[in-house]
Amino acid sequence: MSRRELADFLRRRREALHPDRMPAGAVHPHGRHARRTPGLRREEVAALAGMSTSYYERLEQARAPRPSPQVLTALGTALRLTAAEREHLARLAGQIPPRTDEEAVRPPVPEAALRLLHRLGPLPAYLVDERENILAWNTAATALITDFGRLPVPERNVVRLAVRLGGTLCSAAEGAEGDFARQSAAHLRAASARLPGDRALGELVNEYAAHDADFLTGWRSHAVDPVPALRKRLRHPELGELDLEVQTLLVPGTELRLVLYSAEPGSASAAALDRLCAAATPAP
């Protein structure tokens, strides 16, 4: 159990709840607008969860013993946590044991996932693990982003590529870079609860936090709900700027994710992407 991380997570989620959006009777009737701190008060969360204020205060002060599953369920309801946030809460509270060193070793990529990856044709795609390491990719991804096979293994990482090639791979237009950074923070924050004390993961977080303020904000907020799709504007050296959509799919039964790039049908970006991938695909 990580009392400090648990306390920080509870405080962040409490502060994110807007009093005006809570049901009648959930907050103090005279306190919706006269507040010196953001979100709900501790006593309000305690009342919603059906526990004493003193006990909830000890949880936020990292002084309480391990909460029971029943307490976590009540807190999840009171704080309006998503399914991913409830799982993260349970991990921080020690109700879901962390992965062992043996389990944390990079698992083999399932053959079915590899077959799917290479059958995507003109859709650039790659497979990543929970540390954002790029484990496999298709020809279209090489043409769009970089030749991953020529990179040293430690550099085959989505976050490290964003740090090293951010000016080429993603512009800040329309908030695309910030969205990507916050999504990466959500993935890595969830992974850190599954792999507490993982040195490689910690180094990666520190590296990106020093590079990107949006990532640092996302990390500190304890967000663990990444969006399944985001917009990204890539600056390709031959084709110029491409406005793309990036979708992320979880490979069932694993912690692996399939990341796919596509463009709006009929758009200039779609036509450019088709030309790029057609040129990169060898003739049968």
Tab-separated table of N, CA, C and O in Angstrom, residues 1-17 38-42 44-46 49 51-68 71-81 85-86 88-93 189 220-224:
chain	number	residue	atom	x	y	z
A	1	MET	N	0.841	-1.202	0.000
A	1	MET	CA	0.000	0.000	0.000
A	1	MET	C	0.873	1.247	0.000
A	1	MET	O	1.836	1.366	0.754
A	2	SER	N	0.543	2.192	-0.867
A	2	SER	CA	1.266	3.458	-0.934
A	2	SER	C	0.386	4.546	-0.319
A	2	SER	O	-0.479	5.115	-0.992
A	3	ARG	N	0.575	4.807	0.986
A	3	ARG	CA	-0.285	5.778	1.669
A	3	ARG	C	-0.169	7.172	1.051
A	3	ARG	O	-1.168	7.880	0.900
A	4	ARG	N	1.062	7.569	0.710
A	4	ARG	CA	1.248	8.914	0.161
A	4	ARG	C	0.561	9.058	-1.194
A	4	ARG	O	-0.122	10.054	-1.459
A	5	GLU	N	0.721	8.059	-2.072
A	5	GLU	CA	0.084	8.120	-3.383
A	5	GLU	C	-1.436	8.048	-3.259
A	5	GLU	O	-2.166	8.734	-3.987
A	6	LEU	N	-1.907	7.204	-2.349
A	6	LEU	CA	-3.348	7.103	-2.119
A	6	LEU	C	-3.907	8.434	-1.638
A	6	LEU	O	-4.948	8.904	-2.121
A	7	ALA	N	-3.238	9.061	-0.693
A	7	ALA	CA	-3.697	10.346	-0.162
A	7	ALA	C	-3.742	11.409	-1.255
A	7	ALA	O	-4.712	12.180	-1.360
A	8	ASP	N	-2.711	11.444	-2.084
A	8	ASP	CA	-2.657	12.435	-3.151
A	8	ASP	C	-3.759	12.192	-4.171
A	8	ASP	O	-4.407	13.131	-4.661
A	9	PHE	N	-4.001	10.923	-4.510
A	9	PHE	CA	-5.052	10.595	-5.469
A	9	PHE	C	-6.420	11.031	-4.947
A	9	PHE	O	-7.208	11.645	-5.676
A	10	LEU	N	-6.728	10.721	-3.686
A	10	LEU	CA	-8.012	11.106	-3.113
A	10	LEU	C	-8.186	12.623	-3.104
A	10	LEU	O	-9.257	13.154	-3.439
A	11	ARG	N	-7.135	13.327	-2.731
A	11	ARG	CA	-7.223	14.789	-2.685
A	11	ARG	C	-7.458	15.363	-4.074
A	11	ARG	O	-8.302	16.250	-4.267
A	12	ARG	N	-6.735	14.847	-5.074
A	12	ARG	CA	-6.891	15.352	-6.439
A	12	ARG	C	-8.299	15.100	-6.972
A	12	ARG	O	-8.907	15.959	-7.615
A	13	ARG	N	-8.829	13.898	-6.704
A	13	ARG	CA	-10.179	13.586	-7.194
A	13	ARG	C	-11.228	14.417	-6.449
A	13	ARG	O	-12.216	14.837	-7.034
A	14	ARG	N	-11.015	14.642	-5.161
A	14	ARG	CA	-11.967	15.471	-4.406
A	14	ARG	C	-11.965	16.892	-4.945
A	14	ARG	O	-13.029	17.507	-5.130
A	15	GLU	N	-10.804	17.454	-5.195
A	15	GLU	CA	-10.704	18.822	-5.672
A	15	GLU	C	-11.256	18.984	-7.082
A	15	GLU	O	-11.607	20.091	-7.496
A	16	ALA	N	-11.340	17.863	-7.831
A	16	ALA	CA	-11.849	17.935	-9.204
A	16	ALA	C	-13.370	17.933	-9.274
A	16	ALA	O	-13.944	18.184	-10.342
A	17	LEU	N	-14.049	17.656	-8.158
A	17	LEU	CA	-15.511	17.624	-8.148
A	17	LEU	C	-16.055	19.035	-7.947
A	17	LEU	O	-15.759	19.683	-6.942
A	38	PRO	N	-10.675	24.438	-3.965
A	38	PRO	CA	-11.460	23.864	-5.062
A	38	PRO	C	-12.148	22.572	-4.649
A	38	PRO	O	-11.751	21.901	-3.701
A	39	GLY	N	-13.212	22.241	-5.372
A	39	GLY	CA	-13.868	20.962	-5.170
A	39	GLY	C	-14.691	20.874	-3.896
A	39	GLY	O	-15.067	21.874	-3.285
A	40	LEU	N	-14.953	19.628	-3.494
A	40	LEU	CA	-15.726	19.384	-2.281
A	40	LEU	C	-14.844	19.480	-1.047
A	40	LEU	O	-13.617	19.360	-1.120
A	41	ARG	N	-15.485	19.688	0.090
A	41	ARG	CA	-14.772	19.635	1.358
A	41	ARG	C	-14.614	18.181	1.781
A	41	ARG	O	-15.366	17.296	1.350
A	42	ARG	N	-13.675	17.944	2.675
A	42	ARG	CA	-13.451	16.586	3.158
A	42	ARG	C	-14.684	16.027	3.849
A	42	ARG	O	-15.034	14.863	3.674
A	44	GLU	N	-17.711	16.694	3.260
A	44	GLU	CA	-18.748	16.384	2.281
A	44	GLU	C	-18.493	15.035	1.620
A	44	GLU	O	-19.415	14.243	1.408
A	45	VAL	N	-17.230	14.764	1.281
A	45	VAL	CA	-16.896	13.460	0.716
A	45	VAL	C	-17.149	12.361	1.737
A	45	VAL	O	-17.697	11.299	1.413
A	46	ALA	N	-16.778	12.613	2.974
A	46	ALA	CA	-16.998	11.617	4.021
A	46	ALA	C	-18.483	11.308	4.172
A	46	ALA	O	-18.881	10.141	4.308
A	49	ALA	N	-19.685	9.197	1.321
A	49	ALA	CA	-19.172	7.829	1.402
A	49	ALA	C	-19.665	7.085	2.636
A	49	ALA	O	-19.346	5.896	2.801
A	51	MET	N	-18.869	7.627	5.893
A	51	MET	CA	-17.811	7.383	6.885
A	51	MET	C	-17.573	8.651	7.683
A	51	MET	O	-18.055	9.741	7.330
A	52	SER	N	-16.826	8.523	8.762
A	52	SER	CA	-16.563	9.689	9.599
A	52	SER	C	-15.581	10.630	8.908
A	52	SER	O	-14.707	10.198	8.147
A	53	THR	N	-15.741	11.910	9.196
A	53	THR	CA	-14.824	12.898	8.621
A	53	THR	C	-13.395	12.653	9.092
A	53	THR	O	-12.443	12.788	8.319
A	54	SER	N	-13.235	12.282	10.359
A	54	SER	CA	-11.884	12.065	10.896
A	54	SER	C	-11.178	10.928	10.161
A	54	SER	O	-9.979	11.008	9.885
A	55	TYR	N	-11.921	9.871	9.824
A	55	TYR	CA	-11.290	8.752	9.105
A	55	TYR	C	-10.888	9.182	7.692
A	55	TYR	O	-9.774	8.894	7.240
A	56	TYR	N	-11.790	9.900	7.019
A	56	TYR	CA	-11.435	10.349	5.675
A	56	TYR	C	-10.250	11.308	5.719
A	56	TYR	O	-9.363	11.256	4.864
A	57	GLU	N	-10.218	12.174	6.711
A	57	GLU	CA	-9.085	13.098	6.845
A	57	GLU	C	-7.780	12.331	7.017
A	57	GLU	O	-6.750	12.700	6.440
A	58	ARG	N	-7.811	11.244	7.791
A	58	ARG	CA	-6.597	10.443	7.968
A	58	ARG	C	-6.164	9.800	6.656
A	58	ARG	O	-4.967	9.665	6.405
A	59	LEU	N	-7.135	9.409	5.823
A	59	LEU	CA	-6.781	8.849	4.517
A	59	LEU	C	-6.034	9.887	3.676
A	59	LEU	O	-5.020	9.577	3.048
A	60	GLU	N	-6.532	11.117	3.648
A	60	GLU	CA	-5.890	12.163	2.862
A	60	GLU	C	-4.582	12.637	3.484
A	60	GLU	O	-3.781	13.295	2.824
A	61	GLN	N	-4.384	12.336	4.747
A	61	GLN	CA	-3.137	12.708	5.424
A	61	GLN	C	-2.142	11.555	5.465
A	61	GLN	O	-1.101	11.660	6.112
A	62	ALA	N	-2.476	10.455	4.766
A	62	ALA	CA	-1.606	9.266	4.695
A	62	ALA	C	-1.338	8.688	6.076
A	62	ALA	O	-0.243	8.195	6.359
A	63	ARG	N	-2.349	8.735	6.958
A	63	ARG	CA	-2.182	8.216	8.320
A	63	ARG	C	-3.125	7.064	8.639
A	63	ARG	O	-3.056	6.495	9.721
A	64	ALA	N	-4.006	6.700	7.726
A	64	ALA	CA	-5.006	5.670	7.998
A	64	ALA	C	-4.478	4.288	7.618
A	64	ALA	O	-3.609	4.162	6.752
A	65	PRO	N	-4.977	3.234	8.259
A	65	PRO	CA	-4.609	1.884	7.854
A	65	PRO	C	-5.222	1.566	6.491
A	65	PRO	O	-6.005	2.350	5.942
A	66	ARG	N	-4.883	0.409	5.968
A	66	ARG	CA	-5.375	0.019	4.654
A	66	ARG	C	-6.902	-0.016	4.635
A	66	ARG	O	-7.527	-0.713	5.432
A	67	PRO	N	-7.553	0.732	3.720
A	67	PRO	CA	-9.015	0.718	3.664
A	67	PRO	C	-9.525	-0.604	3.096
A	67	PRO	O	-8.871	-1.241	2.269
A	68	SER	N	-10.689	-1.006	3.540
A	68	SER	CA	-11.290	-2.256	3.087
A	68	SER	C	-11.878	-2.085	1.692
A	68	SER	O	-12.096	-0.958	1.216
A	71	VAL	N	-14.905	0.142	1.843
A	71	VAL	CA	-14.587	1.567	1.933
A	71	VAL	C	-14.198	2.108	0.556
A	71	VAL	O	-14.620	3.204	0.157
A	72	LEU	N	-13.419	1.340	-0.189
A	72	LEU	CA	-13.003	1.785	-1.517
A	72	LEU	C	-14.201	1.910	-2.453
A	72	LEU	O	-14.268	2.835	-3.269
A	73	THR	N	-15.137	0.991	-2.352
A	73	THR	CA	-16.344	1.079	-3.170
A	73	THR	C	-17.120	2.348	-2.844
A	73	THR	O	-17.596	3.060	-3.743
A	74	ALA	N	-17.245	2.651	-1.554
A	74	ALA	CA	-17.961	3.856	-1.141
A	74	ALA	C	-17.247	5.115	-1.615
A	74	ALA	O	-17.883	6.073	-2.077
A	75	LEU	N	-15.923	5.117	-1.525
A	75	LEU	CA	-15.162	6.275	-1.991
A	75	LEU	C	-15.282	6.433	-3.503
A	75	LEU	O	-15.382	7.550	-4.016
A	76	GLY	N	-15.270	5.318	-4.222
A	76	GLY	CA	-15.413	5.385	-5.665
A	76	GLY	C	-16.735	6.013	-6.073
A	76	GLY	O	-16.799	6.806	-7.029
A	77	THR	N	-17.790	5.681	-5.350
A	77	THR	CA	-19.100	6.262	-5.633
A	77	THR	C	-19.141	7.732	-5.243
A	77	THR	O	-19.625	8.578	-6.003
A	78	ALA	N	-18.622	8.059	-4.068
A	78	ALA	CA	-18.650	9.442	-3.592
A	78	ALA	C	-17.845	10.364	-4.495
A	78	ALA	O	-18.255	11.505	-4.763
A	79	LEU	N	-16.713	9.882	-4.986
A	79	LEU	CA	-15.834	10.708	-5.807
A	79	LEU	C	-16.135	10.584	-7.290
A	79	LEU	O	-15.439	11.173	-8.115
A	80	ARG	N	-17.157	9.794	-7.622
A	80	ARG	CA	-17.584	9.606	-9.018
A	80	ARG	C	-16.432	9.102	-9.889
A	80	ARG	O	-16.170	9.621	-10.988
A	81	LEU	N	-15.747	8.089	-9.416
A	81	LEU	CA	-14.605	7.561	-10.143
A	81	LEU	C	-15.058	6.695	-11.314
A	81	LEU	O	-16.072	6.005	-11.249
A	85	GLU	N	-10.303	4.513	-12.771
A	85	GLU	CA	-9.901	5.177	-11.535
A	85	GLU	C	-10.171	4.293	-10.321
A	85	GLU	O	-9.390	4.297	-9.359
A	86	ARG	N	-11.252	3.521	-10.340
A	86	ARG	CA	-11.535	2.603	-9.232
A	86	ARG	C	-10.459	1.520	-9.144
A	86	ARG	O	-10.028	1.150	-8.047
A	88	HIS	N	-7.379	1.829	-10.186
A	88	HIS	CA	-6.172	2.521	-9.724
A	88	HIS	C	-6.232	2.740	-8.211
A	88	HIS	O	-5.239	2.522	-7.504
A	89	LEU	N	-7.396	3.139	-7.707
A	89	LEU	CA	-7.576	3.337	-6.265
A	89	LEU	C	-7.314	2.033	-5.517
A	89	LEU	O	-6.634	2.025	-4.477
A	90	ALA	N	-7.855	0.933	-6.027
A	90	ALA	CA	-7.661	-0.362	-5.369
A	90	ALA	C	-6.185	-0.764	-5.359
A	90	ALA	O	-5.699	-1.342	-4.378
A	91	ARG	N	-5.471	-0.450	-6.414
A	91	ARG	CA	-4.039	-0.767	-6.456
A	91	ARG	C	-3.267	0.071	-5.445
A	91	ARG	O	-2.400	-0.435	-4.725
A	92	LEU	N	-3.572	1.361	-5.388
A	92	LEU	CA	-2.882	2.234	-4.437
A	92	LEU	C	-3.159	1.812	-3.000
A	92	LEU	O	-2.297	1.946	-2.128
A	93	ALA	N	-4.363	1.291	-2.762
A	93	ALA	CA	-4.748	0.879	-1.407
A	93	ALA	C	-4.279	-0.526	-1.069
A	93	ALA	O	-4.533	-1.009	0.038
A	189	ARG	N	0.933	6.743	-15.400
A	189	ARG	CA	0.479	6.795	-14.012
A	189	ARG	C	-0.199	5.477	-13.639
A	189	ARG	O	0.034	4.918	-12.564
A	220	ARG	N	0.781	14.872	-12.210
A	220	ARG	CA	0.451	15.320	-10.862
A	220	ARG	C	-1.046	15.236	-10.576
A	220	ARG	O	-1.450	15.114	-9.419
A	221	SER	N	-1.871	15.268	-11.607
A	221	SER	CA	-3.317	15.214	-11.402
A	221	SER	C	-3.818	13.809	-11.126
A	221	SER	O	-4.987	13.619	-10.796
A	222	HIS	N	-2.945	12.800	-11.278
A	222	HIS	CA	-3.328	11.397	-11.072
A	222	HIS	C	-4.399	10.944	-12.062
A	222	HIS	O	-5.167	10.033	-11.771
A	223	ALA	N	-4.470	11.564	-13.234
A	223	ALA	CA	-5.418	11.098	-14.243
A	223	ALA	C	-4.974	9.732	-14.753
A	223	ALA	O	-3.799	9.520	-15.056
A	224	VAL	N	-5.903	8.778	-14.824
A	224	VAL	CA	-5.569	7.439	-15.316
A	224	VAL	C	-6.547	7.004	-16.404
A	224	VAL	O	-6.591	5.836	-16.768
